[in-house]
Amino acid sequence: DQQVKQNSPSLSVQEGRISILNCDYTNSMFDYFLWYKKYPAEGPTFLISISSIKDKNEDGRFTVFLNKSAKHLSLHIVPSQPGDSAVYFCAASAYSGGGADGLTFGKGTHLIIQP
Amino acid sequence: NAGVTQTPKFQVLKTGQSMTLQCAQDMNHNSMYWYRQDPGMGLRLIYYSASEGTTDKGEVPNGYNVSRLNKREFSLRLESAAPSQTSVYFCASSEDRAKNIQYFGAGTRLSVL
């Protein structure tokens, strides 16, 4: 059973427009959510995160929105640039007091920015 | 500023051979992790080490062993490699397990024939 789901394997967006990547989760214990960006033959790179006590976090062109009641988060990239073309992973973490056991990842969304 | 360094970058093994994947971080992080990524899949946790001297199983630990050699180094060992272990392996480290922002190495691409 997938606890973190990214239902769009790929997304194509024109340069300069907004890219919206979606993620759903099922585990109510998740309290911290992260987005990673990955280029081919490289490791994932941390992009932005959000705690479950917030509903929005912004960093430059990147904004993450969290809707706890719907168990849904989204990543907005505005404006989209050619260098944003990559695979984006949604990940979640559950802190149990003793510490988090690791991240649970979605399968990723391949974002393609068209010129 | 190397971050997380993994060696080797590529490896081909025959079924039944053993090998150790090495990982070192220079960020003075307490926690370290091993993941595998298969085609079309997200990363799955194999083992992790919350701090020096401790290790715990993740989602897919079967067929693997780990050693937290010191605060910097966390190795992953395949005692008898199987074709099902063909994958890309990523090591990661984090400073704060509450926030759990993990920083990843470039990966080791392993093929088991």
mmCIF file of C-alpha atoms in Angstrom:
data_model
loop_
_atom_site.group_PDB
_atom_site.id
_atom_site.type_symbol
_atom_site.label_atom_id
_atom_site.label_comp_id
_atom_site.label_asym_id
_atom_site.label_seq_id
_atom_site.Cartn_x
_atom_site.Cartn_y
_atom_site.Cartn_z
ATOM 1 C CA ASP A 1 0.000 0.000 0.000
ATOM 2 C CA GLN A 2 1.426 3.305 -1.110
ATOM 3 C CA GLN A 3 1.364 5.838 1.697
ATOM 4 C CA VAL A 4 2.536 8.694 -0.535
ATOM 5 C CA LYS A 5 1.029 8.948 -4.011
ATOM 6 C CA GLN A 6 1.968 11.094 -6.967
ATOM 7 C CA ASN A 7 -0.668 10.224 -9.541
ATOM 8 C CA SER A 8 0.835 12.130 -12.481
ATOM 9 C CA PRO A 9 3.915 10.332 -13.839
ATOM 10 C CA SER A 10 4.647 13.302 -16.089
ATOM 11 C CA LEU A 11 3.660 16.929 -16.597
ATOM 12 C CA SER A 12 4.464 19.265 -19.479
ATOM 13 C CA VAL A 13 4.359 23.048 -18.914
ATOM 14 C CA GLN A 14 5.326 25.997 -21.068
ATOM 15 C CA GLU A 15 8.257 28.123 -19.966
ATOM 16 C CA GLY A 16 7.089 31.110 -17.924
ATOM 17 C CA ARG A 17 3.814 29.474 -16.838
ATOM 18 C CA ILE A 18 2.966 27.928 -13.479
ATOM 19 C CA SER A 19 3.817 24.287 -12.760
ATOM 20 C CA ILE A 20 1.638 22.523 -10.187
ATOM 21 C CA LEU A 21 2.722 19.136 -8.884
ATOM 22 C CA ASN A 22 0.371 17.182 -6.643
ATOM 23 C CA CYS A 23 0.839 14.628 -3.885
ATOM 24 C CA ASP A 24 -1.590 12.691 -1.687
ATOM 25 C CA TYR A 25 -0.850 10.734 1.470
ATOM 26 C CA THR A 26 -2.749 8.234 3.581
ATOM 27 C CA ASN A 27 -0.805 8.030 6.862
ATOM 28 C CA SER A 28 -2.195 10.465 9.450
ATOM 29 C CA MET A 29 1.032 10.196 11.458
ATOM 30 C CA PHE A 30 3.023 12.099 8.830
ATOM 31 C CA ASP A 31 3.914 15.500 10.253
ATOM 32 C CA TYR A 32 6.583 16.806 7.921
ATOM 33 C CA PHE A 33 6.539 16.913 4.139
ATOM 34 C CA LEU A 34 9.335 17.542 1.669
ATOM 35 C CA TRP A 35 9.840 17.992 -2.041
ATOM 36 C CA TYR A 36 12.986 16.777 -3.766
ATOM 37 C CA LYS A 37 14.198 17.431 -7.294
ATOM 38 C CA LYS A 38 16.222 14.851 -9.179
ATOM 39 C CA TYR A 39 18.227 15.085 -12.371
ATOM 40 C CA PRO A 40 19.312 11.897 -14.212
ATOM 41 C CA ALA A 41 22.378 10.187 -12.724
ATOM 42 C CA GLU A 42 22.324 12.466 -9.678
ATOM 43 C CA GLY A 43 20.991 12.122 -6.158
ATOM 44 C CA PRO A 44 17.777 13.839 -5.041
ATOM 45 C CA THR A 45 18.225 17.468 -4.013
ATOM 46 C CA PHE A 46 16.132 19.004 -1.252
ATOM 47 C CA LEU A 47 13.854 21.747 -2.561
ATOM 48 C CA ILE A 48 11.341 22.849 0.044
ATOM 49 C CA SER A 49 9.470 21.461 3.051
ATOM 50 C CA ILE A 50 6.457 22.130 5.234
ATOM 51 C CA SER A 51 5.458 21.185 8.740
ATOM 52 C CA SER A 52 1.966 19.849 9.406
ATOM 53 C CA ILE A 53 1.232 22.866 11.609
ATOM 54 C CA LYS A 54 1.429 25.145 8.576
ATOM 55 C CA ASP A 55 -0.594 25.299 5.381
ATOM 56 C CA LYS A 56 1.864 27.184 3.172
ATOM 57 C CA ASN A 57 5.596 27.655 2.819
ATOM 58 C CA GLU A 58 7.282 29.837 0.224
ATOM 59 C CA ASP A 59 10.871 30.004 -1.011
ATOM 60 C CA GLY A 60 11.490 32.159 -4.054
ATOM 61 C CA ARG A 61 9.717 30.644 -7.069
ATOM 62 C CA PHE A 62 8.631 27.591 -5.054
ATOM 63 C CA THR A 63 5.563 27.365 -2.822
ATOM 64 C CA VAL A 64 4.238 24.279 -1.088
ATOM 65 C CA PHE A 65 0.619 24.090 0.067
ATOM 66 C CA LEU A 66 -0.673 21.572 2.594
ATOM 67 C CA ASN A 67 -4.322 20.599 3.065
ATOM 68 C CA LYS A 68 -4.343 18.299 6.082
ATOM 69 C CA SER A 69 -8.049 17.520 5.983
ATOM 70 C CA ALA A 70 -7.714 16.294 2.394
ATOM 71 C CA LYS A 71 -4.280 14.729 3.034
ATOM 72 C CA HIS A 72 -3.016 16.580 -0.008
ATOM 73 C CA LEU A 73 -0.061 18.786 -0.783
ATOM 74 C CA SER A 74 1.040 20.593 -3.894
ATOM 75 C CA LEU A 75 4.182 22.278 -5.169
ATOM 76 C CA HIS A 76 3.823 25.440 -7.256
ATOM 77 C CA ILE A 77 6.683 26.707 -9.400
ATOM 78 C CA VAL A 78 6.247 30.224 -10.780
ATOM 79 C CA PRO A 79 7.523 31.100 -13.316
ATOM 80 C CA SER A 80 8.688 27.759 -14.718
ATOM 81 C CA GLN A 81 12.164 27.734 -16.232
ATOM 82 C CA PRO A 82 13.957 25.214 -18.495
ATOM 83 C CA GLY A 83 16.256 24.214 -15.616
ATOM 84 C CA ASP A 84 13.192 23.063 -13.682
ATOM 85 C CA SER A 85 12.864 20.062 -15.996
ATOM 86 C CA ALA A 86 13.519 17.112 -13.665
ATOM 87 C CA VAL A 87 11.763 14.417 -11.659
ATOM 88 C CA TYR A 88 10.096 15.752 -8.511
ATOM 89 C CA PHE A 89 9.554 13.514 -5.511
ATOM 90 C CA CYS A 90 7.131 14.147 -2.706
ATOM 91 C CA ALA A 91 8.270 12.680 0.629
ATOM 92 C CA ALA A 92 6.817 12.458 4.119
ATOM 93 C CA SER A 93 8.155 11.874 7.596
ATOM 94 C CA ALA A 94 6.608 10.864 10.939
ATOM 95 C CA TYR A 95 8.331 12.008 14.121
ATOM 96 C CA SER A 96 7.611 9.638 16.981
ATOM 97 C CA GLY A 97 9.499 11.379 19.770
ATOM 98 C CA GLY A 98 12.369 8.974 19.383
ATOM 99 C CA GLY A 99 12.988 10.415 15.966
ATOM 100 C CA ALA A 100 11.905 9.865 12.395
ATOM 101 C CA ASP A 101 12.526 6.486 10.825
ATOM 102 C CA GLY A 102 13.271 7.768 7.362
ATOM 103 C CA LEU A 103 11.352 9.331 4.514
ATOM 104 C CA THR A 104 8.478 7.724 2.613
ATOM 105 C CA PHE A 105 8.618 8.730 -1.042
ATOM 106 C CA GLY A 106 6.106 8.936 -3.848
ATOM 107 C CA LYS A 107 6.987 7.535 -7.270
ATOM 108 C CA GLY A 108 7.796 10.939 -8.682
ATOM 109 C CA THR A 109 6.497 13.278 -11.396
ATOM 110 C CA HIS A 110 8.626 14.045 -14.436
ATOM 111 C CA LEU A 111 8.249 17.770 -15.123
ATOM 112 C CA ILE A 112 9.083 18.902 -18.640
ATOM 113 C CA ILE A 113 9.335 22.631 -19.317
ATOM 114 C CA GLN A 114 8.651 23.407 -22.973
ATOM 115 C CA PRO A 115 10.366 26.477 -24.522
ATOM 116 C CA ASN B 1 32.194 21.014 0.465
ATOM 117 C CA ALA B 2 31.633 17.370 -0.555
ATOM 118 C CA GLY B 3 28.417 16.656 1.425
ATOM 119 C CA VAL B 4 27.581 12.942 1.037
ATOM 120 C CA THR B 5 30.072 10.824 -0.912
ATOM 121 C CA GLN B 6 29.258 7.336 -2.189
ATOM 122 C CA THR B 7 31.652 4.779 -3.649
ATOM 123 C CA PRO B 8 31.691 3.119 -6.079
ATOM 124 C CA LYS B 9 29.517 4.918 -8.637
ATOM 125 C CA PHE B 10 28.943 1.766 -10.699
ATOM 126 C CA GLN B 11 29.330 -1.947 -9.978
ATOM 127 C CA VAL B 12 28.511 -5.180 -11.768
ATOM 128 C CA LEU B 13 28.305 -8.367 -9.717
ATOM 129 C CA LYS B 14 27.568 -11.994 -10.438
ATOM 130 C CA THR B 15 24.845 -13.732 -8.462
ATOM 131 C CA GLY B 16 26.231 -14.875 -5.110
ATOM 132 C CA GLN B 17 29.086 -12.384 -4.953
ATOM 133 C CA SER B 18 29.398 -10.002 -2.029
ATOM 134 C CA MET B 19 30.245 -6.329 -1.883
ATOM 135 C CA THR B 20 30.135 -3.295 0.372
ATOM 136 C CA LEU B 21 28.816 0.103 -0.658
ATOM 137 C CA GLN B 22 30.557 2.939 1.124
ATOM 138 C CA CYS B 23 29.068 6.237 2.266
ATOM 139 C CA ALA B 24 30.673 9.154 4.074
ATOM 140 C CA GLN B 25 29.326 12.576 5.052
ATOM 141 C CA ASP B 26 31.265 15.632 6.119
ATOM 142 C CA MET B 27 28.360 17.666 7.549
ATOM 143 C CA ASN B 28 28.643 16.286 11.107
ATOM 144 C CA HIS B 29 25.135 14.842 10.823
ATOM 145 C CA ASN B 30 23.915 12.365 13.417
ATOM 146 C CA SER B 31 21.571 10.292 11.261
ATOM 147 C CA MET B 32 22.351 8.350 8.093
ATOM 148 C CA TYR B 33 20.184 6.321 5.721
ATOM 149 C CA TRP B 34 20.355 3.835 2.854
ATOM 150 C CA TYR B 35 17.671 3.771 0.141
ATOM 151 C CA ARG B 36 17.205 1.914 -3.103
ATOM 152 C CA GLN B 37 15.423 3.185 -6.189
ATOM 153 C CA ASP B 38 14.017 0.857 -8.821
ATOM 154 C CA PRO B 39 12.717 1.982 -12.253
ATOM 155 C CA GLY B 40 9.437 3.891 -12.010
ATOM 156 C CA MET B 41 9.533 3.774 -8.230
ATOM 157 C CA GLY B 42 10.247 6.163 -5.441
ATOM 158 C CA LEU B 43 13.100 5.615 -3.025
ATOM 159 C CA ARG B 44 12.586 2.895 -0.426
ATOM 160 C CA LEU B 45 14.366 2.814 2.925
ATOM 161 C CA ILE B 46 16.662 -0.174 3.498
ATOM 162 C CA TYR B 47 18.341 0.653 6.831
ATOM 163 C CA TYR B 48 19.048 3.731 8.868
ATOM 164 C CA SER B 49 21.261 4.800 11.732
ATOM 165 C CA ALA B 50 19.814 7.405 14.084
ATOM 166 C CA SER B 51 23.176 7.978 15.711
ATOM 167 C CA GLU B 52 26.637 6.460 15.941
ATOM 168 C CA GLY B 53 26.365 2.938 17.325
ATOM 169 C CA THR B 54 22.724 2.320 16.386
ATOM 170 C CA THR B 55 21.116 0.823 13.294
ATOM 171 C CA ASP B 56 17.520 -0.087 12.451
ATOM 172 C CA LYS B 57 15.674 -1.813 9.647
ATOM 173 C CA GLY B 58 13.657 0.140 7.136
ATOM 174 C CA GLU B 59 11.016 -0.984 4.650
ATOM 175 C CA VAL B 60 13.167 -3.406 2.588
ATOM 176 C CA PRO B 61 16.072 -4.739 4.730
ATOM 177 C CA ASN B 62 16.183 -8.381 3.555
ATOM 178 C CA GLY B 63 19.482 -9.358 1.934
ATOM 179 C CA TYR B 64 21.398 -6.409 3.371
ATOM 180 C CA ASN B 65 23.520 -5.593 6.400
ATOM 181 C CA VAL B 66 24.842 -2.234 7.551
ATOM 182 C CA SER B 67 27.630 -0.883 9.719
ATOM 183 C CA ARG B 68 27.839 2.584 11.242
ATOM 184 C CA LEU B 69 31.616 2.698 11.418
ATOM 185 C CA ASN B 70 31.791 6.138 13.043
ATOM 186 C CA LYS B 71 29.818 9.368 12.864
ATOM 187 C CA ARG B 72 30.933 10.027 9.271
ATOM 188 C CA GLU B 73 30.619 6.596 7.667
ATOM 189 C CA PHE B 74 27.718 4.216 7.061
ATOM 190 C CA SER B 75 28.267 1.158 4.856
ATOM 191 C CA LEU B 76 25.803 -1.218 3.191
ATOM 192 C CA ARG B 77 26.801 -4.838 2.591
ATOM 193 C CA LEU B 78 25.317 -7.389 0.222
ATOM 194 C CA GLU B 79 26.496 -10.793 1.465
ATOM 195 C CA SER B 80 25.193 -12.857 -1.476
ATOM 196 C CA ALA B 81 23.952 -10.658 -4.291
ATOM 197 C CA ALA B 82 20.767 -11.576 -6.177
ATOM 198 C CA PRO B 83 19.393 -10.173 -9.473
ATOM 199 C CA SER B 84 16.514 -8.631 -7.455
ATOM 200 C CA GLN B 85 19.102 -6.355 -5.838
ATOM 201 C CA THR B 86 19.860 -4.690 -9.159
ATOM 202 C CA SER B 87 19.026 -1.079 -8.356
ATOM 203 C CA VAL B 88 20.388 2.391 -7.715
ATOM 204 C CA TYR B 89 21.430 2.847 -4.095
ATOM 205 C CA PHE B 90 21.392 6.215 -2.371
ATOM 206 C CA CYS B 91 22.919 7.179 0.936
ATOM 207 C CA ALA B 92 21.602 10.189 2.858
ATOM 208 C CA SER B 93 22.260 12.027 6.092
ATOM 209 C CA SER B 94 20.298 14.427 8.266
ATOM 210 C CA GLU B 95 21.077 16.633 11.219
ATOM 211 C CA ASP B 96 17.643 16.948 12.758
ATOM 212 C CA ARG B 97 15.435 13.870 12.903
ATOM 213 C CA ALA B 98 12.446 15.987 13.854
ATOM 214 C CA LYS B 99 12.550 17.914 10.589
ATOM 215 C CA ASN B 100 14.319 15.093 8.807
ATOM 216 C CA ILE B 101 15.663 17.098 5.872
ATOM 217 C CA GLN B 102 17.936 14.550 4.268
ATOM 218 C CA TYR B 103 20.866 15.238 1.972
ATOM 219 C CA PHE B 104 21.695 12.614 -0.615
ATOM 220 C CA GLY B 105 24.771 11.284 -2.327
ATOM 221 C CA ALA B 106 24.990 10.803 -6.096
ATOM 222 C CA GLY B 107 24.140 7.107 -5.891
ATOM 223 C CA THR B 108 25.672 3.723 -6.729
ATOM 224 C CA ARG B 109 24.283 1.953 -9.777
ATOM 225 C CA LEU B 110 24.480 -1.812 -9.117
ATOM 226 C CA SER B 111 23.767 -4.596 -11.601
ATOM 227 C CA VAL B 112 23.616 -8.223 -10.477
ATOM 228 C CA LEU B 113 23.836 -10.722 -13.318
#
